[in-house]
Amino acid sequence: MKVGIDKLHFATSHLYVDMAELATARQAAPDKYLIGIGQSKMAVIPPSQDVVTLAANAAAPMLTAEDIAAIDLVVVATESGIDNSKATAIYVARLLGLSKRVRTIEMKEACYAATAGLQLAADHIRVHPTKKALVIGSDIARYGLHTPGEPTQGGGAVAMLVSADPQVLALDDDSVLLSEDIMDFWRPLYHTNALVDGKYSSNIYIDYFQDVFQEYLQQQSMSINDFTALTFHLPYTKMGLKALRSVLPSADSAQQNRLLAHFENNRYFSRQVGNLYTGSLYLGVLSLLLNDANLKANDLIGLFSYGSGAEGEFYTARLQPDYQTGLDLGLPQRLARRQRVDVATYETLFKQQLQLNATDQQIETANDPHRFVLTGQLNEQRQYLDRQQS
Ligand code: CAA
């Protein structure tokens, strides 16, 4: 039985900042951000969006009544959680109108956790093939204004419906994993922005990719020439390119060109949004599948998932004949319709997130066009609005 991703959708903010403009404001050469980091635009997440609303906005448009009736597992992977006890997935399940007979959990291991959620969901469907599972990676990447990590911020959520006989990708069950206690990136409970040893984290990422990729090839008696495309967690798009280049010499020259061409489609959307942490690998997959005209049924896609701290996984999936049917076809238009904000507005919005204290707060939502918005906090409880219910 085939099990895997049946539908794949994305949500981010309606606002972005231009990276050349941000570079100029930070006294950096625009090409450092555009080429050296590999980012053209960065999503600016307004205070009216958090990981709950982003997750619900990603999932709601793809779910039919039949899907909703079949879902009995919801996993939200995030490292931008809003509560130390209650799972983001419970809020999301309520906003989406899911059944109460559902298992709702939050998963955490930096940017890796959505892959853990996807694998858990796939195993769940292998045991319960008539059910469906919803896996969402939802995050807001924050390093702070005027930090080296600033041009690698971003945010958004990728929602994946996991089922038997999936429309998009059938997952193979022969992953290779690597996990060790490494301090390359972390966020202690008292910080709202991540702490990171940037250069070290980039080196560990490459080491992890090489380790799990080579081990996978060895275990499966395969070579790099067997893959149609390799996809990567993209904290910034140059990172994926560096990882790809680190293994390209083992491919023949025609395959090198093919992999590089597919990679440009893999990173196309991330270049316009920035880091999504947990959702990043899967936005890259969506980007490849929506933008690459040279894919066909049964193509073998390699996926490298990486989370600082650190955990890596390399696994593979086969493209299904009707894969376009399960994709977020409106995404290119939504990204193109976003509103550009200047650096001063981005900085103001960055500082305007819901304050992490017990006070009642109200958030302006009039300019946020999304269905689900965060309207504030009352009696220490976040208040969410579904505009289709109001
Ligand atoms: N034209 C073209 N390129 C230029 C340039 C110019 N004018 N000026 C500089 N560059 C290039 C540099 O040569 C460099 O390229 P290489 O890496 O290929 O050598 C690139 O631009 C970046 O320059 P710096 O290394 O000087 O940049 P920096 O020190 O300011 O910071 C960073 C870069 C370390 C990635 C920083 O943005 C950061 O800390 N980001 C957050 C951490 C991160 O994303 N780590 C990734 C791995 S961890 C992970 O994957 C999990 C996760 O999601 C966080």
Short mmCIF file of C-alpha atoms and ligand atoms in Angstrom, two decimals:
data_model
loop_
_atom_site.label_atom_id
_atom_site.label_comp_id
_atom_site.label_asym_id
_atom_site.label_seq_id
_atom_site.Cartn_x
_atom_site.Cartn_y
_atom_site.Cartn_z
CA MET A 1 0.00 0.00 0.00
CA LYS A 2 1.26 3.47 -0.89
CA VAL A 3 1.17 6.07 1.89
CA GLY A 4 2.23 9.70 1.73
CA ILE A 5 1.32 13.30 1.01
CA ASP A 6 -2.13 13.64 -0.54
CA LYS A 7 -2.37 17.45 -0.40
CA LEU A 8 0.18 20.20 0.26
CA HIS A 9 -0.71 23.84 0.99
CA PHE A 10 1.05 26.93 2.31
CA ALA A 11 0.17 30.13 4.16
CA THR A 12 2.29 33.13 5.01
CA SER A 13 1.80 36.83 5.65
CA HIS A 14 0.43 39.30 3.08
CA LEU A 15 3.45 41.51 3.82
CA TYR A 16 7.11 41.31 2.81
CA VAL A 17 10.25 43.39 2.91
CA ASP A 18 12.57 43.64 -0.07
CA MET A 19 16.00 42.18 0.71
CA ALA A 20 17.98 44.70 -1.33
CA GLU A 21 16.28 47.46 0.64
CA LEU A 22 16.98 45.70 3.94
CA ALA A 23 20.63 45.19 2.96
CA THR A 24 21.03 48.89 2.21
CA ALA A 25 19.46 49.79 5.57
CA ARG A 26 21.95 47.48 7.29
CA GLN A 27 24.96 48.90 5.37
CA ALA A 28 25.42 45.57 3.57
CA ALA A 29 25.90 45.10 -0.18
CA PRO A 30 22.52 44.03 -1.69
CA ASP A 31 24.27 41.10 -3.41
CA LYS A 32 25.30 39.72 -0.03
CA TYR A 33 21.60 39.12 0.73
CA LEU A 34 20.45 38.40 -2.85
CA ILE A 35 23.31 36.09 -3.87
CA GLY A 36 25.47 35.36 -0.80
CA ILE A 37 22.45 34.43 1.37
CA GLY A 38 20.16 33.76 -1.60
CA GLN A 39 17.06 35.65 -0.47
CA SER A 40 15.05 38.22 -2.49
CA LYS A 41 12.08 38.91 -0.19
CA MET A 42 11.31 38.16 3.45
CA ALA A 43 7.85 37.56 4.87
CA VAL A 44 6.93 40.10 7.55
CA ILE A 45 4.55 38.47 10.01
CA PRO A 46 2.14 41.01 11.55
CA PRO A 47 1.00 40.71 15.19
CA SER A 48 -2.39 39.43 13.96
CA GLN A 49 -0.76 36.14 12.86
CA ASP A 50 0.81 33.50 15.12
CA VAL A 51 1.61 29.82 14.63
CA VAL A 52 -2.03 28.87 15.28
CA THR A 53 -3.52 31.21 12.67
CA LEU A 54 -0.77 30.48 10.13
CA ALA A 55 -1.39 26.73 10.55
CA ALA A 56 -5.17 27.08 10.23
CA ASN A 57 -4.82 29.39 7.22
CA ALA A 58 -2.54 26.84 5.53
CA ALA A 59 -4.79 23.83 6.13
CA ALA A 60 -8.34 25.16 5.78
CA PRO A 61 -8.44 25.77 1.99
CA MET A 62 -7.35 22.22 1.13
CA LEU A 63 -9.70 20.25 3.39
CA THR A 64 -12.96 18.84 2.04
CA ALA A 65 -15.81 17.63 4.24
CA GLU A 66 -14.66 14.09 3.45
CA ASP A 67 -11.11 14.89 4.61
CA ILE A 68 -12.41 16.46 7.82
CA ALA A 69 -14.48 13.36 8.58
CA ALA A 70 -11.47 11.07 8.01
CA ILE A 71 -8.81 12.99 10.02
CA ASP A 72 -8.07 11.39 13.38
CA LEU A 73 -4.52 12.68 13.93
CA VAL A 74 -3.30 16.29 13.91
CA VAL A 75 0.37 17.09 14.44
CA VAL A 76 1.59 20.67 14.54
CA ALA A 77 5.37 20.92 14.51
CA THR A 78 6.70 24.25 15.74
CA GLU A 79 9.55 25.91 17.57
CA SER A 80 7.51 29.13 17.96
CA GLY A 81 4.94 27.63 20.32
CA ILE A 82 2.52 29.84 22.25
CA ASP A 83 2.12 27.67 25.35
CA ASN A 84 4.38 25.38 27.35
CA SER A 85 1.59 22.87 28.02
CA LYS A 86 -1.28 23.05 25.58
CA ALA A 87 -0.67 21.82 22.04
CA THR A 88 -0.99 24.24 19.13
CA ALA A 89 -2.78 21.38 17.34
CA ILE A 90 -5.77 21.63 19.71
CA TYR A 91 -6.42 25.26 18.78
CA VAL A 92 -5.94 24.42 15.10
CA ALA A 93 -8.29 21.43 15.23
CA ARG A 94 -11.00 23.62 16.79
CA LEU A 95 -10.56 26.40 14.21
CA LEU A 96 -10.74 23.85 11.38
CA GLY A 97 -13.90 22.26 12.77
CA LEU A 98 -12.36 18.80 13.11
CA SER A 99 -13.97 15.94 14.96
CA LYS A 100 -13.41 15.71 18.71
CA ARG A 101 -12.40 12.06 18.18
CA VAL A 102 -8.93 13.13 17.11
CA ARG A 103 -5.39 12.84 18.51
CA THR A 104 -3.86 16.35 18.70
CA ILE A 105 -0.18 16.86 19.53
CA GLU A 106 2.62 19.39 19.16
CA MET A 107 6.10 18.26 18.14
CA LYS A 108 9.43 19.98 18.68
CA GLU A 109 12.95 19.45 17.43
CA ALA A 110 13.86 22.75 15.79
CA CYS A 111 13.32 22.75 12.02
CA TYR A 112 13.24 18.95 11.85
CA ALA A 113 9.98 18.28 13.74
CA ALA A 114 7.55 18.37 10.78
CA THR A 115 9.44 15.42 9.31
CA ALA A 116 9.01 13.51 12.57
CA GLY A 117 5.30 14.40 12.35
CA LEU A 118 5.07 13.25 8.75
CA GLN A 119 6.75 9.92 9.47
CA LEU A 120 4.53 9.38 12.53
CA ALA A 121 1.47 10.17 10.41
CA ALA A 122 2.59 7.81 7.62
CA ASP A 123 3.03 4.97 10.14
CA HIS A 124 -0.41 5.78 11.58
CA ILE A 125 -2.00 5.54 8.12
CA ARG A 126 -0.15 2.24 7.41
CA VAL A 127 -2.02 0.82 10.43
CA HIS A 128 -5.32 2.69 9.77
CA PRO A 129 -5.50 3.08 5.96
CA THR A 130 -9.06 4.48 5.88
CA LYS A 131 -8.05 7.42 8.12
CA LYS A 132 -6.22 10.64 7.24
CA ALA A 133 -3.70 12.67 9.22
CA LEU A 134 -2.99 16.39 9.14
CA VAL A 135 0.63 17.45 9.65
CA ILE A 136 1.51 21.14 9.78
CA GLY A 137 4.88 22.85 10.19
CA SER A 138 4.20 26.39 11.45
CA ASP A 139 6.82 28.90 12.56
CA ILE A 140 7.96 32.49 12.74
CA ALA A 141 11.75 32.70 12.35
CA ARG A 142 13.12 35.50 14.55
CA TYR A 143 16.77 36.31 15.23
CA GLY A 144 16.35 40.02 16.02
CA LEU A 145 16.86 43.33 14.26
CA HIS A 146 20.46 44.16 13.28
CA THR A 147 21.71 40.59 13.92
CA PRO A 148 23.62 38.44 11.38
CA GLY A 149 20.61 36.10 11.34
CA GLU A 150 18.16 38.89 10.44
CA PRO A 151 18.27 38.32 6.65
CA THR A 152 17.41 34.66 7.30
CA GLN A 153 14.12 35.38 9.10
CA GLY A 154 10.67 34.70 7.63
CA GLY A 155 7.58 32.75 8.56
CA GLY A 156 4.63 30.68 7.46
CA ALA A 157 3.02 27.27 7.66
CA VAL A 158 2.93 24.26 5.37
CA ALA A 159 0.00 21.86 5.79
CA MET A 160 0.16 18.27 4.56
CA LEU A 161 -2.71 15.82 4.39
CA VAL A 162 -1.36 12.28 4.77
CA SER A 163 -3.34 9.34 3.41
CA ALA A 164 -3.23 5.98 1.70
CA ASP A 165 -3.01 6.15 -2.13
CA PRO A 166 -1.79 9.76 -1.96
CA GLN A 167 -2.14 12.13 -4.91
CA VAL A 168 1.24 13.88 -4.53
CA LEU A 169 4.10 11.82 -3.07
CA ALA A 170 4.34 8.21 -1.88
CA LEU A 171 6.90 7.98 0.93
CA ASP A 172 9.51 5.22 1.07
CA ASP A 173 10.08 3.81 4.56
CA ASP A 174 13.87 3.53 4.55
CA SER A 175 14.98 6.84 6.10
CA VAL A 176 18.44 7.40 7.51
CA LEU A 177 18.60 9.41 10.75
CA LEU A 178 21.29 11.19 12.75
CA SER A 179 20.81 12.87 16.12
CA GLU A 180 23.39 14.30 18.54
CA ASP A 181 23.46 16.95 21.29
CA ILE A 182 24.97 19.98 19.50
CA MET A 183 24.68 23.68 20.48
CA ASP A 184 24.44 25.33 17.07
CA PHE A 185 21.04 27.00 17.53
CA TRP A 186 18.64 27.07 20.47
CA ARG A 187 16.09 29.28 22.22
CA PRO A 188 16.01 29.21 26.04
CA LEU A 189 12.56 29.76 27.58
CA TYR A 190 13.38 33.37 28.51
CA HIS A 191 14.18 34.41 24.89
CA THR A 192 11.73 35.37 22.12
CA ASN A 193 14.49 35.33 19.47
CA ALA A 194 16.73 32.38 18.66
CA LEU A 195 20.36 32.14 19.77
CA VAL A 196 22.59 30.84 17.03
CA ASP A 197 26.22 30.18 16.22
CA GLY A 198 25.57 30.93 12.54
CA LYS A 199 28.76 29.68 10.86
CA TYR A 200 28.90 26.59 13.09
CA SER A 201 25.23 25.80 12.36
CA SER A 202 25.86 26.03 8.60
CA ASN A 203 28.86 23.67 8.91
CA ILE A 204 26.88 21.16 10.99
CA TYR A 205 24.06 21.27 8.41
CA ILE A 206 26.50 20.25 5.65
CA ASP A 207 28.08 17.54 7.83
CA TYR A 208 24.64 16.11 8.61
CA PHE A 209 23.53 16.16 4.98
CA GLN A 210 26.67 14.38 3.81
CA ASP A 211 26.42 11.80 6.60
CA VAL A 212 22.76 10.78 6.08
CA PHE A 213 22.90 11.05 2.29
CA GLN A 214 26.01 8.87 1.93
CA GLU A 215 24.67 6.37 4.46
CA TYR A 216 21.39 6.19 2.51
CA LEU A 217 23.22 5.55 -0.77
CA GLN A 218 25.28 2.84 0.87
CA GLN A 219 22.30 1.13 2.55
CA GLN A 220 20.25 1.16 -0.67
CA SER A 221 23.17 0.44 -3.05
CA MET A 222 22.30 3.60 -4.99
CA SER A 223 24.17 6.55 -6.46
CA ILE A 224 23.38 10.25 -6.78
CA ASN A 225 22.55 9.59 -10.45
CA ASP A 226 19.42 7.66 -9.37
CA PHE A 227 17.62 10.80 -8.13
CA THR A 228 15.43 13.09 -10.19
CA ALA A 229 15.81 15.91 -7.67
CA LEU A 230 17.23 16.52 -4.21
CA THR A 231 15.29 18.85 -1.91
CA PHE A 232 16.56 20.55 1.23
CA HIS A 233 15.59 22.30 4.42
CA LEU A 234 16.21 25.91 3.36
CA PRO A 235 17.08 28.20 6.31
CA TYR A 236 18.35 30.49 3.55
CA THR A 237 18.46 29.25 -0.01
CA LYS A 238 22.26 29.43 -0.39
CA MET A 239 22.45 26.81 2.41
CA GLY A 240 20.69 24.23 0.25
CA LEU A 241 22.89 25.13 -2.70
CA LYS A 242 26.03 24.62 -0.59
CA ALA A 243 24.77 21.21 0.53
CA LEU A 244 23.96 20.21 -3.04
CA ARG A 245 27.34 21.39 -4.30
CA SER A 246 29.06 19.35 -1.59
CA VAL A 247 27.87 16.09 -3.21
CA LEU A 248 27.65 17.12 -6.88
CA PRO A 249 31.18 15.93 -7.83
CA SER A 250 29.94 12.34 -7.39
CA ALA A 251 27.32 12.86 -10.17
CA ASP A 252 28.05 12.64 -13.89
CA SER A 253 28.07 16.01 -15.64
CA ALA A 254 24.58 15.73 -17.20
CA GLN A 255 23.16 14.79 -13.79
CA GLN A 256 24.97 17.72 -12.14
CA ASN A 257 23.20 20.08 -14.54
CA ARG A 258 19.83 18.41 -13.96
CA LEU A 259 20.13 18.54 -10.17
CA LEU A 260 21.18 22.19 -10.26
CA ALA A 261 18.24 23.07 -12.54
CA HIS A 262 15.76 21.27 -10.27
CA PHE A 263 17.29 23.02 -7.26
CA GLU A 264 16.40 26.43 -8.72
CA ASN A 265 12.74 25.34 -8.69
CA ASN A 266 13.17 23.82 -5.22
CA ARG A 267 14.28 27.16 -3.77
CA TYR A 268 12.04 29.49 -5.83
CA PHE A 269 9.35 30.15 -3.17
CA SER A 270 11.73 30.11 -0.17
CA ARG A 271 13.73 32.85 -1.86
CA GLN A 272 10.56 34.99 -1.69
CA VAL A 273 9.51 34.13 1.87
CA GLY A 274 12.57 33.33 4.01
CA ASN A 275 13.04 30.68 6.66
CA LEU A 276 9.95 28.81 7.84
CA TYR A 277 11.87 26.58 10.25
CA THR A 278 9.64 23.42 10.37
CA GLY A 279 7.82 24.09 7.10
CA SER A 280 10.87 25.05 5.06
CA LEU A 281 11.70 21.66 3.53
CA TYR A 282 8.05 21.21 2.53
CA LEU A 283 7.66 24.67 1.00
CA GLY A 284 10.69 23.66 -1.07
CA VAL A 285 8.95 20.46 -2.15
CA LEU A 286 5.83 22.46 -3.08
CA SER A 287 8.02 24.91 -4.97
CA LEU A 288 9.70 22.13 -6.95
CA LEU A 289 6.42 20.46 -7.83
CA LEU A 290 4.60 23.67 -8.81
CA ASN A 291 7.43 25.29 -10.77
CA ASP A 292 9.32 22.44 -12.43
CA ALA A 293 8.03 21.52 -15.88
CA ASN A 294 10.39 18.53 -16.20
CA LEU A 295 8.89 16.17 -13.64
CA LYS A 296 6.88 13.04 -14.31
CA ALA A 297 5.15 10.22 -12.47
CA ASN A 298 7.43 7.90 -10.49
CA ASP A 299 10.33 10.37 -10.39
CA LEU A 300 12.45 9.80 -7.27
CA ILE A 301 12.73 12.83 -4.99
CA GLY A 302 15.29 12.93 -2.15
CA LEU A 303 14.40 14.98 0.95
CA PHE A 304 16.93 16.27 3.50
CA SER A 305 15.38 17.44 6.76
CA TYR A 306 17.58 19.24 9.28
CA GLY A 307 16.89 20.65 12.72
CA SER A 308 19.55 22.35 14.79
CA GLY A 309 20.37 20.82 18.09
CA ALA A 310 20.78 18.60 16.01
CA GLU A 311 18.81 16.05 14.00
CA GLY A 312 18.94 15.12 10.34
CA GLU A 313 16.99 12.69 8.18
CA PHE A 314 17.33 11.75 4.54
CA TYR A 315 14.43 9.94 2.92
CA THR A 316 12.88 9.47 -0.49
CA ALA A 317 9.47 9.73 -2.11
CA ARG A 318 7.97 8.86 -5.50
CA LEU A 319 6.00 11.41 -7.49
CA GLN A 320 2.43 10.30 -8.19
CA PRO A 321 0.66 10.65 -11.59
CA ASP A 322 -1.93 13.25 -10.48
CA TYR A 323 0.40 15.20 -8.19
CA GLN A 324 -0.72 18.63 -9.47
CA THR A 325 -4.26 17.95 -8.20
CA GLY A 326 -3.06 17.92 -4.59
CA LEU A 327 -1.02 21.12 -4.74
CA ASP A 328 -1.70 24.72 -3.69
CA LEU A 329 -2.20 25.97 -7.24
CA GLY A 330 -3.11 29.53 -6.18
CA LEU A 331 0.15 30.09 -4.32
CA PRO A 332 2.11 31.92 -7.06
CA GLN A 333 -0.71 34.47 -7.42
CA ARG A 334 -1.00 34.93 -3.64
CA LEU A 335 2.74 35.55 -3.32
CA ALA A 336 2.64 38.01 -6.21
CA ARG A 337 -0.25 39.93 -4.59
CA ARG A 338 1.60 40.52 -1.30
CA GLN A 339 2.19 44.08 -0.16
CA ARG A 340 5.73 45.43 0.15
CA VAL A 341 6.49 47.30 3.40
CA ASP A 342 9.50 49.54 3.98
CA VAL A 343 12.19 48.71 6.52
CA ALA A 344 10.78 51.11 9.14
CA THR A 345 7.34 49.41 8.94
CA TYR A 346 8.95 45.96 9.14
CA GLU A 347 10.85 47.02 12.27
CA THR A 348 7.69 48.41 13.88
CA LEU A 349 5.75 45.20 13.14
CA PHE A 350 8.66 43.09 14.41
CA LYS A 351 8.43 44.83 17.81
CA GLN A 352 4.61 44.76 17.93
CA GLN A 353 4.10 41.04 18.62
CA LEU A 354 1.65 40.09 21.39
CA GLN A 355 3.42 40.96 24.64
CA LEU A 356 4.34 37.89 26.69
CA ASN A 357 2.71 38.98 29.94
CA ALA A 358 -0.66 38.56 31.68
CA THR A 359 -2.31 41.80 30.53
CA ASP A 360 -5.40 41.95 28.35
CA GLN A 361 -4.34 43.09 24.86
CA GLN A 362 -6.08 43.94 21.61
CA ILE A 363 -4.53 43.53 18.18
CA GLU A 364 -5.52 45.51 15.10
CA THR A 365 -6.72 43.06 12.46
CA ALA A 366 -8.47 45.32 9.94
CA ASN A 367 -5.58 45.22 7.45
CA ASP A 368 -5.00 41.46 7.71
CA PRO A 369 -6.90 39.73 4.86
CA HIS A 370 -6.61 36.17 6.19
CA ARG A 371 -9.50 34.02 7.29
CA PHE A 372 -8.03 33.26 10.74
CA VAL A 373 -6.53 36.11 12.80
CA LEU A 374 -5.30 36.64 16.34
CA THR A 375 -7.32 39.49 17.86
CA GLY A 376 -5.56 39.72 21.23
CA GLN A 377 -5.45 38.24 24.70
CA LEU A 378 -8.21 38.21 27.32
CA ASN A 379 -7.86 36.70 30.81
CA GLU A 380 -4.50 35.23 29.73
CA GLN A 381 -6.13 33.41 26.79
CA ARG A 382 -5.33 34.11 23.14
CA GLN A 383 -8.38 35.19 21.17
CA TYR A 384 -8.80 33.88 17.64
CA LEU A 385 -11.30 34.98 15.01
CA ASP A 386 -12.58 32.90 12.08
CA ARG A 387 -13.95 35.50 9.69
CA GLN A 388 -16.14 32.90 7.99
CA GLN A 389 -17.97 32.41 11.30
CA SER A 390 -18.36 36.09 12.22
N1 CAA B 1 28.11 39.67 -3.11
C1 CAA B 1 27.87 38.34 -3.12
N2 CAA B 1 28.08 37.54 -2.03
C2 CAA B 1 28.49 38.14 -0.89
C3 CAA B 1 28.74 39.51 -0.81
C4 CAA B 1 28.54 40.31 -2.00
N3 CAA B 1 28.74 41.61 -2.01
N4 CAA B 1 29.13 39.80 0.45
C5 CAA B 1 29.14 38.63 1.14
N5 CAA B 1 28.74 37.63 0.33
C6 CAA B 1 28.58 36.21 0.66
C7 CAA B 1 29.67 35.63 1.54
O1 CAA B 1 30.82 35.29 0.80
C8 CAA B 1 28.95 34.44 2.12
O2 CAA B 1 28.91 33.41 1.18
P1 CAA B 1 29.46 31.94 1.53
O3 CAA B 1 28.72 31.50 2.75
O4 CAA B 1 29.15 31.14 0.33
O5 CAA B 1 30.91 32.11 1.81
C9 CAA B 1 27.51 34.92 2.28
O6 CAA B 1 27.41 36.09 1.45
C10 CAA B 1 27.13 35.30 3.69
O7 CAA B 1 28.12 36.18 4.16
P2 CAA B 1 28.67 36.05 5.63
O8 CAA B 1 29.10 34.63 5.88
O9 CAA B 1 29.66 37.12 5.87
O10 CAA B 1 27.31 36.35 6.42
P3 CAA B 1 27.06 36.58 7.93
O11 CAA B 1 28.22 36.19 8.77
O12 CAA B 1 26.56 37.96 8.08
O13 CAA B 1 25.85 35.57 8.26
C11 CAA B 1 24.73 33.49 8.41
C12 CAA B 1 25.43 34.49 7.49
C13 CAA B 1 25.75 32.81 9.32
C14 CAA B 1 24.02 32.43 7.58
C15 CAA B 1 23.67 34.26 9.29
O14 CAA B 1 22.71 34.84 8.46
C16 CAA B 1 23.00 33.39 10.32
O15 CAA B 1 23.49 33.19 11.43
N6 CAA B 1 21.78 32.84 10.00
C17 CAA B 1 21.01 32.01 10.93
C18 CAA B 1 21.58 30.63 11.09
C19 CAA B 1 21.27 29.69 9.95
O16 CAA B 1 20.39 29.93 9.13
N7 CAA B 1 21.99 28.57 9.90
C20 CAA B 1 21.75 27.58 8.87
C21 CAA B 1 22.01 26.18 9.35
S1 CAA B 1 21.05 25.85 10.82
C22 CAA B 1 19.53 25.36 10.20
O17 CAA B 1 19.38 25.05 9.04
C23 CAA B 1 18.37 25.36 11.12
C24 CAA B 1 17.64 26.64 10.92
O18 CAA B 1 16.70 26.73 10.13
C25 CAA B 1 18.07 27.80 11.70
#
